[in-house]
C-alpha atoms as a printed R data frame, in Angstrom:
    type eleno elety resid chain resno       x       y       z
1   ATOM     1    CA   UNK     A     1 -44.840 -22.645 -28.007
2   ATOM     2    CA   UNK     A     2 -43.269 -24.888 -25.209
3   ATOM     3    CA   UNK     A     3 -42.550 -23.686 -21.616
4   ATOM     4    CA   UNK     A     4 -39.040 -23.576 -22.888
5   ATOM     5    CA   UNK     A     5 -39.628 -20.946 -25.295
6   ATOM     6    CA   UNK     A     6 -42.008 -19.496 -23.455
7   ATOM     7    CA   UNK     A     7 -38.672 -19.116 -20.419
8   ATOM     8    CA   UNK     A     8 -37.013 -17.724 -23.139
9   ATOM     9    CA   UNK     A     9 -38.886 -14.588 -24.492
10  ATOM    10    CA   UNK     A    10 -39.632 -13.730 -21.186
11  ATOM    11    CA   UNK     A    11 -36.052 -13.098 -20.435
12  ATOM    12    CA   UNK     A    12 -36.119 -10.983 -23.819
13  ATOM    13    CA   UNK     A    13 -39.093  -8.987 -22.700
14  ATOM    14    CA   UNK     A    14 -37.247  -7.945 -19.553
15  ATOM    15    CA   UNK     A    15 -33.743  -7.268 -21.070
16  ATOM    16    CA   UNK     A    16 -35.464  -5.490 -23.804
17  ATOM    17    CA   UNK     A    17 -37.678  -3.309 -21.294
18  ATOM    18    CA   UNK     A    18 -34.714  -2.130 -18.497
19  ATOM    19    CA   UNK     A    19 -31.504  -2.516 -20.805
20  ATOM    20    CA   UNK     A    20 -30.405   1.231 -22.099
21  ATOM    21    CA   UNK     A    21 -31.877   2.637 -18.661
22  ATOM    22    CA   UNK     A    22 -28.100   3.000 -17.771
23  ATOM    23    CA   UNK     A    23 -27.473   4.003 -13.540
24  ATOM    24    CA   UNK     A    24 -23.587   4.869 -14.864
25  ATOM    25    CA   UNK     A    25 -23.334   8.003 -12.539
26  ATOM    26    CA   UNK     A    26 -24.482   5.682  -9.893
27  ATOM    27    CA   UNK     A    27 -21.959   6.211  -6.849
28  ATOM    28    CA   UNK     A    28 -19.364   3.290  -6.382
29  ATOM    29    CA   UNK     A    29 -19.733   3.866  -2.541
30  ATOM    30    CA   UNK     A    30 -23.363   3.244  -3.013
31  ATOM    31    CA   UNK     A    31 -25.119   1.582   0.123
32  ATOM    32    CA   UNK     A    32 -26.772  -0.575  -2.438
33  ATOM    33    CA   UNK     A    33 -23.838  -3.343  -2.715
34  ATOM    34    CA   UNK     A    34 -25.291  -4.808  -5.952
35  ATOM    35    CA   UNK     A    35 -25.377  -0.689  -7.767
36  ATOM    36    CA   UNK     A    36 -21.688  -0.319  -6.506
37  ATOM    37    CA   UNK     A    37 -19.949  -3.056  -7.792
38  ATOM    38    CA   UNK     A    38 -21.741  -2.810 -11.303
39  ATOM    39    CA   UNK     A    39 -19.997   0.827 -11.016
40  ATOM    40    CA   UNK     A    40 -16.479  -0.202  -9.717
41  ATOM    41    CA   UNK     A    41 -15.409  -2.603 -12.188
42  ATOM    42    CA   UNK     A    42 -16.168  -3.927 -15.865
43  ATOM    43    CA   UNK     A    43 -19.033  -7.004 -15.659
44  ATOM    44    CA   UNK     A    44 -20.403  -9.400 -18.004
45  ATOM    45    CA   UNK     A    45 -24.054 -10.514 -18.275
46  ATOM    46    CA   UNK     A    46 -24.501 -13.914 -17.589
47  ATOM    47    CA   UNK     A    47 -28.421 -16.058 -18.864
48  ATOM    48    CA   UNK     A    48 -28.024 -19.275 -16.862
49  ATOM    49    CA   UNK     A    49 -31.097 -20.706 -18.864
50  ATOM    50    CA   UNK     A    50 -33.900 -23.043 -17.497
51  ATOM    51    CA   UNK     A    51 -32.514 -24.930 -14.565
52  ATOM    52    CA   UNK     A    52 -32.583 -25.336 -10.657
53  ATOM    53    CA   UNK     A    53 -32.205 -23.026  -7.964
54  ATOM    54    CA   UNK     A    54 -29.355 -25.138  -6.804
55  ATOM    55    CA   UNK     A    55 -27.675 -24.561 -10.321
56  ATOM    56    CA   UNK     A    56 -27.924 -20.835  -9.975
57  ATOM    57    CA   UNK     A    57 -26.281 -20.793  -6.596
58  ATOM    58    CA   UNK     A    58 -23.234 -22.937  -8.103
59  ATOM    59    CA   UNK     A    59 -23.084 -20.536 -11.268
60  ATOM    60    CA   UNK     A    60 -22.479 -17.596  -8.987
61  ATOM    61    CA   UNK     A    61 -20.795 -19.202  -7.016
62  ATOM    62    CA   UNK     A    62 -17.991 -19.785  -9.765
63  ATOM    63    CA   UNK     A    63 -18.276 -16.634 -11.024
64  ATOM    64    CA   UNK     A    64 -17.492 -15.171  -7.670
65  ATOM    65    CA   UNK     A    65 -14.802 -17.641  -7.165
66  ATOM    66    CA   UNK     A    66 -13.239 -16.379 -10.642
67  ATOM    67    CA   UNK     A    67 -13.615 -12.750  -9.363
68  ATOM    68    CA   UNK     A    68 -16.029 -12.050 -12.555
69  ATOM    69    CA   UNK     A    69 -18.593  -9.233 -11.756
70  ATOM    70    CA   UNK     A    70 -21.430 -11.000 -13.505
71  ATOM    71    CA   UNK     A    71 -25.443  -9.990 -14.036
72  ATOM    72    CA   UNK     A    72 -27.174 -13.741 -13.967
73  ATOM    73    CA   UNK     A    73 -29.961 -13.418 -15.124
74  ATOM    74    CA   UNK     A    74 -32.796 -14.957 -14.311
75  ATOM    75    CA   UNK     A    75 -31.682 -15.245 -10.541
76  ATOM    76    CA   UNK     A    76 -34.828 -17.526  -8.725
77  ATOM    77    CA   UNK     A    77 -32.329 -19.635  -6.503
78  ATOM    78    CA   UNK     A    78 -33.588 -17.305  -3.468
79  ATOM    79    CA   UNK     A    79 -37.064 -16.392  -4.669
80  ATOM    80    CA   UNK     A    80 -38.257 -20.246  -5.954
81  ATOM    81    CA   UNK     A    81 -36.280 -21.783  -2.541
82  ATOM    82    CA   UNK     A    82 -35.685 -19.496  -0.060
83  ATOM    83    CA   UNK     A    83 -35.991 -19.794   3.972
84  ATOM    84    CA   UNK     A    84 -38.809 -20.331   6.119
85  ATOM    85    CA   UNK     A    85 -40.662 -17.472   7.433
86  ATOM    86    CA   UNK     A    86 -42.663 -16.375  10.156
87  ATOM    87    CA   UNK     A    87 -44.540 -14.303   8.624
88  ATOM    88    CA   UNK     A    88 -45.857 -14.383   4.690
89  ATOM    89    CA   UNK     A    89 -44.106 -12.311   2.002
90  ATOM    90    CA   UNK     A    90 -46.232 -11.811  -1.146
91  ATOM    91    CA   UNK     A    91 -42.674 -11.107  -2.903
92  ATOM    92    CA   UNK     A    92 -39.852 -13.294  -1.461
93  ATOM    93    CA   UNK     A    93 -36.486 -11.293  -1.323
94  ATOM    94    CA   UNK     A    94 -33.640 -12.110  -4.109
95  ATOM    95    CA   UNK     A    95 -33.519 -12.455  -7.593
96  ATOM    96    CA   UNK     A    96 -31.595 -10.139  -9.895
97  ATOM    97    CA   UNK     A    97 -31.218  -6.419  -8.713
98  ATOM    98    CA   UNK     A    98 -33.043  -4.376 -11.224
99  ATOM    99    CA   UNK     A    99 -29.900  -1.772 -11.208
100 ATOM   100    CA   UNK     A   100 -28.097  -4.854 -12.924
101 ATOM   101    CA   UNK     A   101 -30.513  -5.491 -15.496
102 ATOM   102    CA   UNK     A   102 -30.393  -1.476 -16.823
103 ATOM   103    CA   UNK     A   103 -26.703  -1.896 -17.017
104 ATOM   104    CA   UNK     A   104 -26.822  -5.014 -18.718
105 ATOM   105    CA   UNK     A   105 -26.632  -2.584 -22.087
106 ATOM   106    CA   UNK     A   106 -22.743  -1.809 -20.625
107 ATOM   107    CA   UNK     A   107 -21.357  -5.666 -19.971
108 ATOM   108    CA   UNK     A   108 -18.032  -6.233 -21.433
109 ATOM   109    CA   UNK     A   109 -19.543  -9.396 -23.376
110 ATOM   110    CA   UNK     A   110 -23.009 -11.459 -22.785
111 ATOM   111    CA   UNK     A   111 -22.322 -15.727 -22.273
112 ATOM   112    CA   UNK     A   112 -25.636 -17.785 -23.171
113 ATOM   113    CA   UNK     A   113 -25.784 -21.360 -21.695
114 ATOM   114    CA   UNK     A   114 -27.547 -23.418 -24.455
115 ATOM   115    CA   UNK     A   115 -26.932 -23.812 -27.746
116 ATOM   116    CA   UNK     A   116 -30.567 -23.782 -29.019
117 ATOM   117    CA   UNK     A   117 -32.065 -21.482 -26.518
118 ATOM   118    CA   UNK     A   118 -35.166 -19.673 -27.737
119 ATOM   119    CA   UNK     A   119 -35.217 -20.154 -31.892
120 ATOM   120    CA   UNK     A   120 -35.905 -16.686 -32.743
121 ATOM   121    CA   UNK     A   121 -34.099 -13.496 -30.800
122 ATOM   122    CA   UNK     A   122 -32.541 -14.032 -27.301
123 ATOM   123    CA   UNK     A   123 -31.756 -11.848 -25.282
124 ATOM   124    CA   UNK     A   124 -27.919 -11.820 -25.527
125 ATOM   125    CA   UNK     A   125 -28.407 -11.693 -29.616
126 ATOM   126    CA   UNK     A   126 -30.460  -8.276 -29.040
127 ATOM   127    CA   UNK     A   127 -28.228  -6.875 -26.678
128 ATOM   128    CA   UNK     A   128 -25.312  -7.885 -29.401
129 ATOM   129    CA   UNK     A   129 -27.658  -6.495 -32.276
130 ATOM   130    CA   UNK     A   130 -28.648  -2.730 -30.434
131 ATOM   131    CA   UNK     A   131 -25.623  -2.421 -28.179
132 ATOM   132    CA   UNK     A   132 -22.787  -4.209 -29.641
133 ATOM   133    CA   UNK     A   133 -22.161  -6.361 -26.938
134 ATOM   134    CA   UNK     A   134 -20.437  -9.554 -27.968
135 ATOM   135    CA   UNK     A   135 -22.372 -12.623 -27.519
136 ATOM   136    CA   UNK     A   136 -20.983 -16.120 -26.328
137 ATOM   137    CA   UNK     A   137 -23.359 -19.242 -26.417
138 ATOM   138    CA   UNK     A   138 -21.807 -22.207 -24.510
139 ATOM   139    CA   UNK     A   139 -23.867 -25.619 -23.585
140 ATOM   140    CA   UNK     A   140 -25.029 -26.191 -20.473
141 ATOM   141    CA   UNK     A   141 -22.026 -27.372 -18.618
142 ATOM   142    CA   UNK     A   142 -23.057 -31.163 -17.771
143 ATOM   143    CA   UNK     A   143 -20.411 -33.423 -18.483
144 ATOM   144    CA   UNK     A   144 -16.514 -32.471 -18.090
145 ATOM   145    CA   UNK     A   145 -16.600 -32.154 -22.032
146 ATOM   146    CA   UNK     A   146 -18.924 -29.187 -22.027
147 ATOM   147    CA   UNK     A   147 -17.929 -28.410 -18.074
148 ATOM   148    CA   UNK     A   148 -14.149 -27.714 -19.550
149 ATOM   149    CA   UNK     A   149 -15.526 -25.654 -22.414
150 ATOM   150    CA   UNK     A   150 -17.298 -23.252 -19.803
151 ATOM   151    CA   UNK     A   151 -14.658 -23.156 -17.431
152 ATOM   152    CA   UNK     A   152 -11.785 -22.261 -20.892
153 ATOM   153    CA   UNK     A   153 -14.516 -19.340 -21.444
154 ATOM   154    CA   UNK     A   154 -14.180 -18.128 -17.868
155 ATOM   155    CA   UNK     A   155 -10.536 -18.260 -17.442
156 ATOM   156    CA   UNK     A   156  -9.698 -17.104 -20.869
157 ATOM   157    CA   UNK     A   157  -7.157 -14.117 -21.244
158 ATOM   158    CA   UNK     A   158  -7.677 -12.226 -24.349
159 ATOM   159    CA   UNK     A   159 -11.117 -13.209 -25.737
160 ATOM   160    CA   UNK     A   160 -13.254  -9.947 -26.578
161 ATOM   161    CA   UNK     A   161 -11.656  -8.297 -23.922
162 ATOM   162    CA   UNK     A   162 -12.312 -10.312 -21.202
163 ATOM   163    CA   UNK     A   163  -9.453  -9.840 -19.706
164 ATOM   164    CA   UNK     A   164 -10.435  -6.902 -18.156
165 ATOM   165    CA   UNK     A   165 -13.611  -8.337 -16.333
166 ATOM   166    CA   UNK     A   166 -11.229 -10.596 -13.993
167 ATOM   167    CA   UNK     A   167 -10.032  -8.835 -11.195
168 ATOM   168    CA   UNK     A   168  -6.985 -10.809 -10.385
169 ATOM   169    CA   UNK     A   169  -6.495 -13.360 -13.761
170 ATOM   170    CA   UNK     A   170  -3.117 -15.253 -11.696
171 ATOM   171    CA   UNK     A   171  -5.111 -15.424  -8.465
172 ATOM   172    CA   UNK     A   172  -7.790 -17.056 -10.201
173 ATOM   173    CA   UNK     A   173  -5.856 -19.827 -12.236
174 ATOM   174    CA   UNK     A   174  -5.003 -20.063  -8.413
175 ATOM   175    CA   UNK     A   175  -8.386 -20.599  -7.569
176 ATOM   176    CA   UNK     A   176  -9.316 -22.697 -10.292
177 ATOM   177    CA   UNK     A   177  -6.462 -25.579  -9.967
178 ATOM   178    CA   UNK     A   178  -6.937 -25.679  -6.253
179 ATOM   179    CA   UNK     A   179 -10.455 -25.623  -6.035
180 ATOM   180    CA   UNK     A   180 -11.679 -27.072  -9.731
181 ATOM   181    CA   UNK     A   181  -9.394 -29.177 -10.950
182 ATOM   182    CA   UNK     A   182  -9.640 -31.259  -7.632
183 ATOM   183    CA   UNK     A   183 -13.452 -31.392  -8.587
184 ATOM   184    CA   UNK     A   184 -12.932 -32.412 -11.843
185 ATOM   185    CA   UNK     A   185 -10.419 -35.014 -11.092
186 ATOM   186    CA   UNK     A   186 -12.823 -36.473  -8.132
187 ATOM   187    CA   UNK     A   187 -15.561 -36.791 -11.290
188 ATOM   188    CA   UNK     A   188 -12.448 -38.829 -13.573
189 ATOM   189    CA   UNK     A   189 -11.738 -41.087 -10.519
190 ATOM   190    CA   UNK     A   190 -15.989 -41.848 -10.271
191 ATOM   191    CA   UNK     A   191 -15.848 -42.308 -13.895
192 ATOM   192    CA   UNK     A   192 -12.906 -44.887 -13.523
193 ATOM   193    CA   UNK     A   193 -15.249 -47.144 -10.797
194 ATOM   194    CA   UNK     A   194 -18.444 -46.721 -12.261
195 ATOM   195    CA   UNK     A   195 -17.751 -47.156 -15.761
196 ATOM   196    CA   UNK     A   196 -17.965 -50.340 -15.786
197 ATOM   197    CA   UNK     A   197 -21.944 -50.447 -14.819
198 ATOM   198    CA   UNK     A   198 -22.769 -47.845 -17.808
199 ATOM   199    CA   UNK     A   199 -20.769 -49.065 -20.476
200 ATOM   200    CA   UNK     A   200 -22.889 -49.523 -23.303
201 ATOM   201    CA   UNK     A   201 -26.529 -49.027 -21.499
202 ATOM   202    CA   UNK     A   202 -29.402 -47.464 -24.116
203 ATOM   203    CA   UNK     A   203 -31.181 -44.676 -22.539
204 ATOM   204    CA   UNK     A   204 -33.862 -42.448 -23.444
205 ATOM   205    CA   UNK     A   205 -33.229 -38.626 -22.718
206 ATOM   206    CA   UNK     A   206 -36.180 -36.148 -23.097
207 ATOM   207    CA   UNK     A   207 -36.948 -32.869 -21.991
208 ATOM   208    CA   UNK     A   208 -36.138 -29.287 -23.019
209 ATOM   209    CA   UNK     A   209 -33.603 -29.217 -25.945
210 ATOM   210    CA   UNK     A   210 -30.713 -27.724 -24.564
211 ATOM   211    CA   UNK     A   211 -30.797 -30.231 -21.661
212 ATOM   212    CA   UNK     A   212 -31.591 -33.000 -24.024
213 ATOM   213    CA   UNK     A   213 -28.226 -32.207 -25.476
214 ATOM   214    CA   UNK     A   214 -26.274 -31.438 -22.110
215 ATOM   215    CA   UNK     A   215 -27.306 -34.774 -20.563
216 ATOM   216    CA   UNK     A   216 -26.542 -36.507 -24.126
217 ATOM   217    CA   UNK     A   217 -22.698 -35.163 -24.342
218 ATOM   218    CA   UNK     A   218 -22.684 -36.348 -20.860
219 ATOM   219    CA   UNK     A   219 -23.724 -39.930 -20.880
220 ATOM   220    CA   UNK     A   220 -22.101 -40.422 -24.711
221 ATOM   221    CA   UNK     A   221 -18.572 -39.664 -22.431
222 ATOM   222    CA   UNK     A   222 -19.279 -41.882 -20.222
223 ATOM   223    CA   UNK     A   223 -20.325 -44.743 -22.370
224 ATOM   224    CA   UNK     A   224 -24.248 -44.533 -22.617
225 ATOM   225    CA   UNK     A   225 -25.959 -45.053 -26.083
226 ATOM   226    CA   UNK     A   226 -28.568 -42.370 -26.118
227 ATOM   227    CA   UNK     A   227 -30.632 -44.314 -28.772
228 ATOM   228    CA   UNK     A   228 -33.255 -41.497 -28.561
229 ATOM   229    CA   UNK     A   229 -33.401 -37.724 -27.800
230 ATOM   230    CA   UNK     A   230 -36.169 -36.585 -27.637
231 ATOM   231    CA   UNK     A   231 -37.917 -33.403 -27.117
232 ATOM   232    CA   UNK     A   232 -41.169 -31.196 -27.547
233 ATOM   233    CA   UNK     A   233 -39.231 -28.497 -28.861
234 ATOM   234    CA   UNK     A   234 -39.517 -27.496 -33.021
235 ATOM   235    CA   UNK     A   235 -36.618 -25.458 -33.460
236 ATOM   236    CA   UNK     A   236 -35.138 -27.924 -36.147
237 ATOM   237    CA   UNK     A   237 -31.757 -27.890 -34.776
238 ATOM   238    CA   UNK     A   238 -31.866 -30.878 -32.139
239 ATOM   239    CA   UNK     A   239 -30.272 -33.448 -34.478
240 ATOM   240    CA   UNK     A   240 -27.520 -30.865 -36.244
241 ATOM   241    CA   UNK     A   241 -26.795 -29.824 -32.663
242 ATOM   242    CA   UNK     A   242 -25.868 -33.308 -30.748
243 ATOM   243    CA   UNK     A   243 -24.158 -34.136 -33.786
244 ATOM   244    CA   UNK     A   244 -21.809 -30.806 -33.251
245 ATOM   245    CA   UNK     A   245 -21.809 -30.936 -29.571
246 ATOM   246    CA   UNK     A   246 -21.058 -35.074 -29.617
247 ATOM   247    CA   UNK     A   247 -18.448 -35.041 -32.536
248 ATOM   248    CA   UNK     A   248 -16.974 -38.138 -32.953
249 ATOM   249    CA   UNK     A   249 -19.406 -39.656 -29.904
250 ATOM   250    CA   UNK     A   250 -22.339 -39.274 -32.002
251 ATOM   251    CA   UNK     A   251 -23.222 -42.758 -33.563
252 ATOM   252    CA   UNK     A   252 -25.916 -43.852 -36.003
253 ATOM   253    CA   UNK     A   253 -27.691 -45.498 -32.723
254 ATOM   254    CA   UNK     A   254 -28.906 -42.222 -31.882
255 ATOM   255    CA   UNK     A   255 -32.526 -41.321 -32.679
256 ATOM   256    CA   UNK     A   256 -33.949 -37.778 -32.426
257 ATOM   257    CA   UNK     A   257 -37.426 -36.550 -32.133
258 ATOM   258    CA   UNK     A   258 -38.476 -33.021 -31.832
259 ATOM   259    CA   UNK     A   259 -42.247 -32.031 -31.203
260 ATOM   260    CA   UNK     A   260 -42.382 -34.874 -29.574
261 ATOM   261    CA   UNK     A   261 -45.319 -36.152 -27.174
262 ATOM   262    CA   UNK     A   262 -44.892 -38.985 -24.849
263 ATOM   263    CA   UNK     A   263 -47.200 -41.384 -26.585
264 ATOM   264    CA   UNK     A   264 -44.945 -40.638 -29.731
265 ATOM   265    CA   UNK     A   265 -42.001 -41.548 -27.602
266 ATOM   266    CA   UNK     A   266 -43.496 -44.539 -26.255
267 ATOM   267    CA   UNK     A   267 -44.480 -45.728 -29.662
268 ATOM   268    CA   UNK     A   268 -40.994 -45.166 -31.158
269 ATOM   269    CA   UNK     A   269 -39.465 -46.886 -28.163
270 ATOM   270    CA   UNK     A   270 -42.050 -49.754 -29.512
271 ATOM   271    CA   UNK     A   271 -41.691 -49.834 -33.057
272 ATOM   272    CA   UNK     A   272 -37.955 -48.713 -33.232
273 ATOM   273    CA   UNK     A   273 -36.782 -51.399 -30.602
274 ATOM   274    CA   UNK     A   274 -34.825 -49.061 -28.670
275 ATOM   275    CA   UNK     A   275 -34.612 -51.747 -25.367
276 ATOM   276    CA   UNK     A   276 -33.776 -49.057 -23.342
277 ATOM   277    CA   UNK     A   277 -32.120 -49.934 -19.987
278 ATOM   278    CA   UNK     A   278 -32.632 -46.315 -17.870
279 ATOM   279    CA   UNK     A   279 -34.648 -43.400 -19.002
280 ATOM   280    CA   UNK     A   280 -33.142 -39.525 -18.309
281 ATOM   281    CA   UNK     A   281 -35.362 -36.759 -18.038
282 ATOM   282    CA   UNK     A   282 -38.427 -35.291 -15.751
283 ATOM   283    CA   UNK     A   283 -40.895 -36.381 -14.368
284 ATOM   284    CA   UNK     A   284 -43.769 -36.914 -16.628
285 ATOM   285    CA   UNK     A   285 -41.792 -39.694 -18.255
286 ATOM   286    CA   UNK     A   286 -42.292 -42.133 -15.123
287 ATOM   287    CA   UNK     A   287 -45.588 -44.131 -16.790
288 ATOM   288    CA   UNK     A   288 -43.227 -44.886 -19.498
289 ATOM   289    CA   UNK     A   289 -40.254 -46.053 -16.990
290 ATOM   290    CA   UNK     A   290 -42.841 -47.870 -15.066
291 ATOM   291    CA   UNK     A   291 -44.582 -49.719 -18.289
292 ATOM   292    CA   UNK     A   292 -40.898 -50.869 -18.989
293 ATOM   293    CA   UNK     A   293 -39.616 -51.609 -15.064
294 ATOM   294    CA   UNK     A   294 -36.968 -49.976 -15.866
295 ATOM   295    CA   UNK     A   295 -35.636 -46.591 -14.025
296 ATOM   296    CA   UNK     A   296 -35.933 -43.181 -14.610
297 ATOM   297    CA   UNK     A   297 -33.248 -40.509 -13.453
298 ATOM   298    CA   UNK     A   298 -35.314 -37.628 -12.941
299 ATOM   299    CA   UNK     A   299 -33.816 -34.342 -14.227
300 ATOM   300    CA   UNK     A   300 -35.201 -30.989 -15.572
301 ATOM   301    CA   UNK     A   301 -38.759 -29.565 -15.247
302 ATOM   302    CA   UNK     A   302 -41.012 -30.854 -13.525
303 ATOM   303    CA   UNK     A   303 -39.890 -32.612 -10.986
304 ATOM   304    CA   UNK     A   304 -43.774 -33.212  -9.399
305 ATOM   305    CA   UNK     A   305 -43.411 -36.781  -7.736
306 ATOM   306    CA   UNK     A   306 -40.270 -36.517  -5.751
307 ATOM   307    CA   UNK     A   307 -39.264 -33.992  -2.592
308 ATOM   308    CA   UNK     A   308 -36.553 -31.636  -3.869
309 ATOM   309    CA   UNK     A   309 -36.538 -30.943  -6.578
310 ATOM   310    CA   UNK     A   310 -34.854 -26.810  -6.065
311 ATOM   311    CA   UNK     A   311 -32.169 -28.568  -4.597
312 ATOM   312    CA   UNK     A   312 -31.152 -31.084  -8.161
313 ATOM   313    CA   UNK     A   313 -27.500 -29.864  -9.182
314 ATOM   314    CA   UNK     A   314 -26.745 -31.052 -13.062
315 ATOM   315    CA   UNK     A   315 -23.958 -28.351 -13.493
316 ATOM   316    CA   UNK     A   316 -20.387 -28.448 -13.027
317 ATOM   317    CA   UNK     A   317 -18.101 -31.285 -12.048
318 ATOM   318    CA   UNK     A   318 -19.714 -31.439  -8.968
319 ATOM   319    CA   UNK     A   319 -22.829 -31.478 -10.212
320 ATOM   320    CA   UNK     A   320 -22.179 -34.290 -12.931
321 ATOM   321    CA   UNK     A   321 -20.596 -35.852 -10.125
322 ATOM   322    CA   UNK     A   322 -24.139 -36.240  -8.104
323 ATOM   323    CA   UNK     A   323 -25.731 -37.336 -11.805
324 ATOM   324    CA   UNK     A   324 -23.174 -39.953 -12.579
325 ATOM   325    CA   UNK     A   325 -23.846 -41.132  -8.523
326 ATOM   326    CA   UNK     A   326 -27.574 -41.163  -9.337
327 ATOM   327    CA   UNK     A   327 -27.596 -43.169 -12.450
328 ATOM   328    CA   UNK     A   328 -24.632 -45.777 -11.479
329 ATOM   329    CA   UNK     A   329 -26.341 -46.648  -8.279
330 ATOM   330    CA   UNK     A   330 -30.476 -46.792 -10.145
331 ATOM   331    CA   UNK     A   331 -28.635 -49.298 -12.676
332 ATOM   332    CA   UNK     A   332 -27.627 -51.004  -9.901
333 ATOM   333    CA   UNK     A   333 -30.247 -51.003  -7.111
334 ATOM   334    CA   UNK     A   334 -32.622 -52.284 -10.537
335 ATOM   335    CA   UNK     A   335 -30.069 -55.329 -11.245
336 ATOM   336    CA   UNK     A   336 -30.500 -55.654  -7.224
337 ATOM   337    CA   UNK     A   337 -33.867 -55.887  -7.265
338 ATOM   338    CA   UNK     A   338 -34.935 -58.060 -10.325
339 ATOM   339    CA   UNK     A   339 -32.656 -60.944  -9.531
340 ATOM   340    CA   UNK     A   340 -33.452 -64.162  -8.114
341 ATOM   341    CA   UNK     A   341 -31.014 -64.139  -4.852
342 ATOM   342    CA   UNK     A   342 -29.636 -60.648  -4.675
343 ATOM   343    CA   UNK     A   343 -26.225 -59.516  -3.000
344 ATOM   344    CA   UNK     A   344 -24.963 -57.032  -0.927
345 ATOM   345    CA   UNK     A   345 -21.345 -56.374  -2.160
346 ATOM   346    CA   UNK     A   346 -20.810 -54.680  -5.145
């Protein structure tokens, strides 16, 4: 299969191997900070799916900020970009305590980010399936569309119990207004002053499925014609899933491909004539970009010809924020660039 699925059953392997090897006598004034608070109050497991280090920080970073006790699992944003050292570590310190994953069989609920995920079991369906743990899928929050739909899932009250997993539910409505709604409405006032340099631009958006869709939803808000999604996935579900995720954004301009190769893409970009303006996605697309002159937003995995790449943020208002910045100012520095006499003022 793909890397993507590949991602995916290895999460299952571990949750399937340590889940059930429950610490619950563990003592809540454990030394071991991680042991403790697994013991002291009700958590939920959290599979943050295939994306940066930088992502991983900002999910636990909102989880801590909605005083949710959550198991994130897989947890690289230490281990794939941590410090510098003076002297070599042949395993970097971080990642997700292995206490957490054998009492990832006791979480209140499981949330999945993706909506395709790995086509077969995941790892919060076989956690659902032996253990009765409820499972949530949400998309990966890109966009304030699917942003809002994470954030409702967070600060919800009486879903499956989840009331209990918040520590202080008024203090964190608190939290969220003062802290993400200001976010959110910083992304609305962007959208208001760039939307005028997006409206109705054809892109091409590629990659793993579930980000194929996140960064779809996001630029069909905004204005963007995704005239073809592609990916290398098979699951099937690519097209039936934009159309569900996009609603009444989805629009018969929108091509999908699955099992898709990059000569394919480039041929269908030919012979469908997409005249795309920008294309979305990582790396490996940039002959294709180059072939056209046009730019290329580089998002996902790999990210092999530009410095930074643990440090990309997709996620979250502030994160869309930082995409929205990216592509607005690429349409623009192109327009810059390709005409005759140039300007300097927007």
């Amino acid at each position: 299969g793909t890397h993507y699925e590949g991602f995916h059953e290895a999460v299952l392997a571990t949750v399937k191997a340590f889940a059930g090897n429950c610490h619950c006598g563990l003592d809540p004034q454990s030394p071991n900070t991680a042991d403790a608070n697994l013991q002291s109050v009700p958590h939920i497991n959290l599979f943050s799916n295939l994306i940066s280090p930088a992502d991983i920080r900002h999910l636990k970073e909102i989880t801590s900020d909605f005083g949710i006790n959550a198991m994130l699992f897989p947890d690289y944003s230490d281990t794939l970009d941590g410090t510098s050292w003076d002297t070599y570590h042949r395993i970097p310190e971080g990642g997700t305590p292995l206490t957490a994953l054998q009492n990832c069989g006791t979480a209140k609920l499981s949330i999945e980010l993706g909506y395709i995920l790995n086509n077969r079991l995941t790892a919060g369906e076989y956690l659902q399936n032996e253990y009765g743990i409820p499972n949530i899928r949400t998309g990966l929050p890109i966009g304030i569309r699917e942003t809002d739909k994470f954030f409702a899932l967070l600060n919800a009250d009486n879903a499956d119990g989840k009331e209990e997993i918040c520590e202080n539910p008024c203090n964190l409505r608190h939290l969220r207004s003062q802290k993400y709604e200001k976010q959110r409405g910083r992304l609305i006032d962007l959208y208001i002053d760039g939307h005028k340099y997006v409206s109705k631009k054809r892109a091409i958006i590629y990659g793993e499925e579930d980000l194929v869709i996140g960064l779809a939803a996001f630029a069909a808000e905004v204005g963007i014609i995704p005239v073809l999604c592609a990916s290398g996935g098979e699951s099937g579900k690519l097209e039936e899933s934009l159309k569900a995720v996009l609603g009444d954004l989805y629009t018969d301009e929108i091509n999908v491909m699955q099992g898709a190769t990059f000569e394919q893409m480039e041929t269908a970009i030919k012979e469908w004539d997409l005249r795309p303006d920008l294309l979305i996605g990582n790396s490996k697309g940039y002959y294709i970009a180059r072939k056209l002159d046009i730019p290329l937003i580089r998002a996902g995995f790999p990210i092999h010809d530009r410095i930074g790449a643990a440090h990309t943020r997709l996620l979250g208002y502030e994160g869309t924020t930082i995409l929205f910045e990216q592509i607005v100012n690429a349409l623009l520095e192109d327009r810059q660039r390709k005409s005759p006499v140039g300007w300097k003022y927007m």
